[in-house]
Each structure stands twice: as structure tokens, then as C-alpha cells.
């Protein structure tokens, strides 16, 4: 069946998602069932609860995606599924569902790296990805700075040595008593705040390394809150949030720009949940423009986890001749370039 239709399936964390993509670029449906309200009372994702909900939701969500796209499973050309990185119990649900459908409907199966999926979200908006380029993937689990010399090839220039950028947002938001996920909450709180009010540390900014470190910033932010509490001083919340957010944005942007210059690329790409942050997008856009670089980032709803991006990445892998067999398994710590 040469329909060009991909069924994408994504269950790596707390979103059960399925999508139908045409030609790797056009979204026919994109269903995301979020478990955020379930995990919110625990202040973060509880792996066992996440996988149990994936089991309940995965087939209804797939059915909904097919229905919204008005296609039958028989019309699908290839099934693409995230097999890592992520929570192993969550990944397994999507992988098992994809294998079952591929077997039952006799369709080719392609395992997709979740991080690669985030990058391909940029393909779903008519934007043209033009390697060689430098890409920054910033999410709850990852902060990866990548050189993409050719489509499908990844060279890791730097990554976080401790917390991911999104994780730092989530942890500080949690201490502030804000619900999970913390990134959008801190962004909202930062509105109208003075980003220069509190001088938070910038990890690993000196020197040549493209690696990141956010644990020092997180500790400084938590110490600031504790001290204020001990002294019974009120925390200037907007200033605190704006300064904290800016410390992350500043480091991410400086390293991204330094990498773009060092490797002489004309295009830079943002991807992952933190790329939904408006202040971040605007700042990178200004810095990229000042250096004559083209910047791409996905629309907000395609920055956070979804299956459309998995369908896109899977389709291009399929076109490149890649196939997975029924031995496909979840790989919790899968790295780009490993597969
Ligand atoms: O890509 P994603 O949906 O899931 C992972 O693969 O991790 O990213 C989720 C992360 C969370 O840490 C969340 O706090 C962060 O992205 N995030 C944001 C924003 N929206 C989501 N961080 C900062 N500003 C935002 N607007
Ligand atoms: Zn993600």
C-alpha cells in the first residue's frame, strides 16, 4: 500500500498519543491524551501509574486518530512507534501495541527515537530543514546540543551533565507549590518580572564545552527561597521566576549560538517542550537574526510530546529503508545515533 500514510504512536512518558501523517509532513490527525491531571497531585510523573493509563488508553487513542483522519488501518503504509528514550513501562505499551497492529494488519514497523521525533516536529509546518544545521533539544528529560550534518545523522556536541532544562523548571516550580509541569507555570509567573533582579549562576558558561549543567542554578534558586522563608521575607515571585527562567534561557541561547558559529551552519533548530517558552523563542530568534542564521521551531502544541512528530520521523526512516522486526523492544536510555 503506497498511500504515504504513517500511523505514529507515542507513549514514552505521560502522554498517550497517536497520529496519522501523510508524506511525513502533513498532519491528518494528532490525538494527545494527557495524564497531567492524574500525575499533578504527586508533583510529577509516577511511572507505574503512567503505564497503567497507557494500557487503558492506547487502543482508543489509536482508533480516534484513524477516525479523525478518516482512514482505515488497511490504508496505512507504515506504523511508527517511539521505542526510547523514556520510561520503560510506558514505552513498552506503545511498542507492544504497534507490534500487535503491524502483525495483525501486515504492515511494516519502524521504531523511532523520541528525540529524533522532537526534531522532526519542525517538518510538520511546511518549514524546510536544511542541513548542515545545529539543533537544541530541550525537554523534561533531555538537553542535547546536536550537529546534524545530513538528515538522519546526529553528532552530539553537548548535553546536560545533571538536570535537564525542563527538569530544572519542574523542580523549582514544585518547591513554589505550582502544579506539574512547571515550565509553563514559571513562564506565566515571570510575566512582568525583572529578569535582572536576582543574579542566578550560569553553569558551564566559561570555557569551550558545549555541555550544560543546571543543578547549581537549581540549588541557588532553592537556597534563595529557603533563605527568604527563614528571614520571613516575601519572595518577589515575578522577579524570581523571570530571573530563574532567564538564567536557563541565557545559557541555552549562548551555547546554541556558539555552536552555530563554530560549525558555520546557516540554520538552527529548537525542539522539545522547553522550546514552547515564548521568551526563549523570542530571544533565540533575535540572536539568530543578529548572526544571519535562520531559526526554525515548531508551533507550541508540537513542541511538547505528540505522535505526529513520531509519524514524521518514522516515515523518513521508512523511506531510507529502515525497518524494525517483532523483536523491537523498549530502550529506556536510547541515545541518538545508537540506532
Ligand atoms: O518534550 P516534553 O513534552 O517531554 C519530554 O520529552 O520531556 O517536555 C516537557 C518539559 C517539561 O519539563 C515542561 O516543564 C517543559 O517541557 N515545558 C516548558 C514549557 N512548556 C513545557 N518549559 C518552559 N517553558 C514552557 N512554556
Ligand atoms: Zn519529549
CSV table of C-alpha atoms in Angstrom, one decimal, residues 64-330:
chain,number,residue,atom,x,y,z
A,64,UNK,CA,-9.6,8.1,17.5
A,65,UNK,CA,-6.6,9.1,15.4
A,66,UNK,CA,-7.6,6.8,12.5
A,67,UNK,CA,-11.2,8.1,12.8
A,68,UNK,CA,-10.3,11.7,12.8
A,69,UNK,CA,-8.1,11.2,9.7
A,70,UNK,CA,-10.9,9.2,8.1
A,71,UNK,CA,-8.6,6.3,7.2
A,72,UNK,CA,-8.8,2.6,8.0
A,73,UNK,CA,-5.8,0.7,9.3
A,74,UNK,CA,-5.6,-1.1,5.9
A,75,UNK,CA,-4.8,2.3,4.2
A,76,UNK,CA,-1.8,2.9,6.5
A,77,UNK,CA,1.6,2.3,4.8
A,78,UNK,CA,3.8,2.1,7.8
A,79,UNK,CA,3.5,2.1,11.6
A,80,UNK,CA,6.0,4.2,13.6
A,81,UNK,CA,6.4,3.9,17.3
A,82,UNK,CA,8.7,5.5,20.0
A,83,UNK,CA,10.9,2.8,21.5
A,84,UNK,CA,13.1,5.1,23.6
A,85,UNK,CA,14.3,7.1,25.5
A,86,UNK,CA,11.6,7.3,28.2
A,87,UNK,CA,10.0,5.4,31.0
A,88,UNK,CA,10.4,1.7,30.2
A,89,UNK,CA,7.0,0.6,31.4
A,90,UNK,CA,5.4,3.4,29.3
A,91,UNK,CA,7.4,2.8,26.2
A,92,UNK,CA,6.6,-0.9,26.3
A,93,UNK,CA,2.8,-0.2,26.0
A,94,UNK,CA,3.3,1.7,22.7
A,95,UNK,CA,5.8,-0.8,21.4
A,96,UNK,CA,3.5,-3.8,22.1
A,97,UNK,CA,0.5,-2.0,20.6
A,98,UNK,CA,2.5,-1.1,17.4
A,99,UNK,CA,3.9,-4.6,17.1
A,100,UNK,CA,0.4,-6.2,17.5
A,101,UNK,CA,-1.1,-3.8,14.9
A,102,UNK,CA,1.8,-4.3,12.4
A,103,UNK,CA,1.4,-8.1,12.8
A,104,UNK,CA,-2.4,-8.2,12.5
A,105,UNK,CA,-2.5,-5.8,9.6
A,106,UNK,CA,0.7,-7.0,8.0
A,107,UNK,CA,2.3,-3.5,7.9
A,108,UNK,CA,5.9,-2.5,8.1
A,109,UNK,CA,7.1,-1.3,11.5
A,110,UNK,CA,9.6,1.4,12.3
A,111,UNK,CA,11.0,2.1,15.8
A,112,UNK,CA,11.6,5.8,16.4
A,113,UNK,CA,13.9,7.7,18.8
A,114,UNK,CA,11.8,10.1,20.8
A,115,UNK,CA,14.4,12.9,20.5
A,116,UNK,CA,14.6,12.5,16.7
A,117,UNK,CA,10.8,12.8,16.8
A,118,UNK,CA,11.1,16.2,18.6
A,119,UNK,CA,13.4,17.4,15.8
A,120,UNK,CA,11.0,16.2,13.0
A,121,UNK,CA,8.2,18.3,14.6
A,122,UNK,CA,9.8,21.0,12.5
A,123,UNK,CA,8.8,19.2,9.3
A,124,UNK,CA,5.1,19.4,10.1
A,125,UNK,CA,4.7,23.0,9.5
A,126,UNK,CA,5.9,23.4,5.9
A,127,UNK,CA,9.3,24.5,7.2
A,128,UNK,CA,12.3,23.2,5.3
A,129,UNK,CA,15.1,21.6,7.4
A,130,UNK,CA,18.4,22.3,5.6
A,131,UNK,CA,21.4,20.5,7.0
A,132,UNK,CA,24.1,21.1,7.9
A,133,UNK,CA,22.5,22.7,11.0
A,134,UNK,CA,22.7,22.8,14.7
A,135,UNK,CA,19.8,21.7,16.8
A,136,UNK,CA,19.0,22.2,20.5
A,137,UNK,CA,16.6,19.6,22.0
A,138,UNK,CA,15.3,20.8,25.4
A,139,UNK,CA,12.7,18.8,27.3
A,140,UNK,CA,11.9,17.4,30.7
A,141,UNK,CA,14.4,14.6,30.2
A,142,UNK,CA,17.0,16.0,27.8
A,143,UNK,CA,19.2,18.9,26.9
A,144,UNK,CA,21.1,17.9,23.8
A,145,UNK,CA,23.0,20.2,21.5
A,146,UNK,CA,23.4,18.4,18.2
A,147,UNK,CA,25.1,18.9,14.9
A,148,UNK,CA,23.1,17.5,12.1
A,149,UNK,CA,25.4,17.2,9.1
A,150,UNK,CA,22.9,15.3,6.9
A,151,UNK,CA,19.3,14.3,7.6
A,152,UNK,CA,19.2,11.4,9.9
A,153,UNK,CA,22.8,11.8,11.1
A,154,UNK,CA,23.5,13.2,14.5
A,155,UNK,CA,26.7,14.3,16.2
A,156,UNK,CA,26.2,15.2,19.9
A,157,UNK,CA,28.1,18.4,20.6
A,158,UNK,CA,27.0,18.7,24.2
A,159,UNK,CA,24.4,17.5,26.7
A,160,UNK,CA,23.5,18.2,30.3
A,161,UNK,CA,25.7,16.7,32.9
A,162,UNK,CA,23.0,16.7,35.5
A,163,UNK,CA,19.4,18.0,35.3
A,164,UNK,CA,17.7,18.7,32.0
A,165,UNK,CA,16.5,22.2,31.5
A,166,UNK,CA,12.8,21.2,31.7
A,167,UNK,CA,13.5,19.2,34.9
A,168,UNK,CA,15.0,22.4,36.5
A,169,UNK,CA,11.8,24.3,35.6
A,170,UNK,CA,9.7,21.4,37.1
A,171,UNK,CA,11.7,21.1,40.3
A,172,UNK,CA,11.7,24.8,41.2
A,173,UNK,CA,8.0,25.1,40.3
A,174,UNK,CA,7.3,22.2,42.6
A,175,UNK,CA,9.0,24.0,45.5
A,176,UNK,CA,7.0,27.1,44.7
A,177,UNK,CA,3.8,24.9,45.1
A,178,UNK,CA,3.0,25.2,41.4
A,179,UNK,CA,1.5,22.2,39.5
A,180,UNK,CA,3.4,19.9,37.2
A,181,UNK,CA,4.6,20.6,34.5
A,182,UNK,CA,6.5,23.6,35.9
A,183,UNK,CA,7.8,25.2,32.7
A,184,UNK,CA,4.5,26.9,31.6
A,185,UNK,CA,3.8,27.9,35.2
A,186,UNK,CA,7.1,29.6,35.7
A,187,UNK,CA,6.7,31.3,32.3
A,188,UNK,CA,3.4,32.7,33.4
A,189,UNK,CA,4.7,33.8,36.8
A,190,UNK,CA,7.7,35.5,35.1
A,191,UNK,CA,5.4,37.9,33.1
A,192,UNK,CA,6.1,41.4,34.2
A,193,UNK,CA,9.1,40.3,36.4
A,194,UNK,CA,12.6,41.8,36.1
A,195,UNK,CA,14.9,39.2,34.7
A,196,UNK,CA,18.0,41.0,36.1
A,197,UNK,CA,16.5,41.2,39.7
A,198,UNK,CA,18.4,38.1,41.0
A,199,UNK,CA,21.8,37.1,39.7
A,200,UNK,CA,21.5,33.3,39.4
A,201,UNK,CA,24.5,31.3,38.3
A,202,UNK,CA,25.1,30.2,34.7
A,203,UNK,CA,26.5,26.7,34.7
A,204,UNK,CA,29.5,25.8,32.4
A,205,UNK,CA,29.3,29.1,30.5
A,206,UNK,CA,33.0,29.6,30.7
A,207,UNK,CA,35.3,27.5,28.5
A,208,UNK,CA,34.9,25.6,25.3
A,209,UNK,CA,32.5,22.9,26.4
A,210,UNK,CA,29.0,22.6,24.8
A,211,UNK,CA,27.8,20.6,27.8
A,212,UNK,CA,25.2,22.1,30.2
A,213,UNK,CA,24.7,22.0,34.0
A,214,UNK,CA,21.6,23.2,35.7
A,215,UNK,CA,22.0,21.7,39.2
A,216,UNK,CA,23.9,24.7,40.5
A,217,UNK,CA,21.2,27.0,39.3
A,218,UNK,CA,18.5,24.8,40.9
A,219,UNK,CA,20.3,24.7,44.2
A,220,UNK,CA,20.8,28.5,44.1
A,221,UNK,CA,17.1,29.0,43.4
A,222,UNK,CA,16.1,26.7,46.2
A,223,UNK,CA,18.6,28.3,48.6
A,224,UNK,CA,17.1,31.7,47.7
A,225,UNK,CA,13.6,30.5,48.6
A,226,UNK,CA,14.8,28.9,51.8
A,227,UNK,CA,16.6,32.0,53.0
A,228,UNK,CA,13.6,34.2,52.3
A,229,UNK,CA,11.5,31.8,54.3
A,230,UNK,CA,13.9,31.7,57.2
A,231,UNK,CA,14.0,35.5,57.3
A,232,UNK,CA,10.3,35.7,56.8
A,233,UNK,CA,10.7,37.8,53.8
A,234,UNK,CA,8.3,37.7,51.0
A,235,UNK,CA,9.7,36.3,47.7
A,236,UNK,CA,9.2,38.7,44.8
A,237,UNK,CA,7.6,35.9,42.7
A,238,UNK,CA,7.6,37.5,39.3
A,239,UNK,CA,11.2,38.7,39.6
A,240,UNK,CA,12.3,35.3,41.0
A,241,UNK,CA,10.6,33.4,38.1
A,242,UNK,CA,11.9,35.9,35.5
A,243,UNK,CA,15.5,35.7,36.8
A,244,UNK,CA,15.4,31.9,37.1
A,245,UNK,CA,13.9,31.5,33.6
A,246,UNK,CA,16.4,33.9,32.2
A,247,UNK,CA,19.4,32.1,33.7
A,248,UNK,CA,18.3,29.0,31.7
A,249,UNK,CA,17.4,30.8,28.5
A,250,UNK,CA,20.7,32.8,28.6
A,251,UNK,CA,22.9,29.6,28.8
A,252,UNK,CA,20.9,27.7,26.2
A,253,UNK,CA,21.0,30.5,23.8
A,254,UNK,CA,24.7,31.4,24.2
A,255,UNK,CA,25.7,27.8,23.7
A,256,UNK,CA,23.4,27.3,20.7
A,257,UNK,CA,24.8,30.4,19.0
A,258,UNK,CA,28.4,29.5,19.9
A,259,UNK,CA,27.8,26.0,18.3
A,260,UNK,CA,26.2,27.6,15.2
A,261,UNK,CA,29.2,29.9,14.7
A,262,UNK,CA,31.8,27.2,15.5
A,263,UNK,CA,30.3,24.8,12.9
A,264,UNK,CA,29.5,27.5,10.4
A,265,UNK,CA,25.9,26.5,9.8
A,266,UNK,CA,23.2,28.7,8.4
A,267,UNK,CA,20.2,27.1,10.2
A,268,UNK,CA,19.5,26.5,13.8
A,269,UNK,CA,16.6,24.5,15.2
A,270,UNK,CA,14.8,24.3,18.5
A,271,UNK,CA,12.8,21.3,19.6
A,272,UNK,CA,11.3,19.8,22.8
A,273,UNK,CA,8.9,21.0,25.5
A,274,UNK,CA,11.1,23.9,26.7
A,275,UNK,CA,11.1,25.3,23.1
A,276,UNK,CA,7.4,26.2,23.8
A,277,UNK,CA,8.7,29.0,26.0
A,278,UNK,CA,7.9,32.3,24.3
A,279,UNK,CA,10.7,34.4,26.0
A,280,UNK,CA,13.2,31.7,24.9
A,281,UNK,CA,11.9,31.6,21.3
A,282,UNK,CA,12.0,35.4,21.0
A,283,UNK,CA,15.5,35.6,22.5
A,284,UNK,CA,16.9,32.9,20.2
A,285,UNK,CA,15.1,34.5,17.2
A,286,UNK,CA,16.8,37.9,17.9
A,287,UNK,CA,20.2,36.3,18.5
A,288,UNK,CA,20.0,34.1,15.4
A,289,UNK,CA,18.8,37.1,13.2
A,290,UNK,CA,21.7,39.2,14.5
A,291,UNK,CA,24.1,36.5,13.2
A,292,UNK,CA,22.3,36.0,9.9
A,293,UNK,CA,21.1,32.5,10.9
A,294,UNK,CA,17.7,31.0,10.0
A,295,UNK,CA,15.8,29.8,13.1
A,296,UNK,CA,13.1,27.1,13.0
A,297,UNK,CA,11.0,26.0,15.9
A,298,UNK,CA,7.7,24.0,16.0
A,299,UNK,CA,4.4,25.6,17.0
A,300,UNK,CA,3.8,25.2,20.7
A,301,UNK,CA,1.5,22.2,20.5
A,302,UNK,CA,4.1,20.3,18.5
A,303,UNK,CA,6.9,21.2,20.9
A,304,UNK,CA,5.6,19.0,23.7
A,305,UNK,CA,5.1,15.3,23.4
A,306,UNK,CA,2.9,14.1,20.5
A,307,UNK,CA,2.7,11.3,18.0
A,308,UNK,CA,2.7,13.5,14.8
A,309,UNK,CA,6.4,14.1,15.2
A,310,UNK,CA,7.0,10.3,15.7
A,311,UNK,CA,5.0,9.7,12.5
A,312,UNK,CA,7.1,12.2,10.6
A,313,UNK,CA,10.4,10.8,11.8
A,314,UNK,CA,9.2,7.3,11.2
A,315,UNK,CA,8.2,8.0,7.7
A,316,UNK,CA,11.6,9.4,6.8
A,317,UNK,CA,13.3,6.4,8.4
A,318,UNK,CA,11.0,4.1,6.4
A,319,UNK,CA,11.8,6.0,3.1
A,320,UNK,CA,15.5,5.5,4.0
A,321,UNK,CA,14.9,1.8,4.1
A,322,UNK,CA,14.8,1.2,7.8
A,323,UNK,CA,12.5,-1.4,9.3
A,324,UNK,CA,12.0,-2.9,12.7
A,325,UNK,CA,11.0,-6.5,13.3
A,326,UNK,CA,8.9,-8.0,16.1
A,327,UNK,CA,11.9,-8.2,18.4
A,328,UNK,CA,11.7,-4.4,18.7
A,329,UNK,CA,11.9,-3.6,22.4
A,330,UNK,CA,11.7,-0.5,24.7
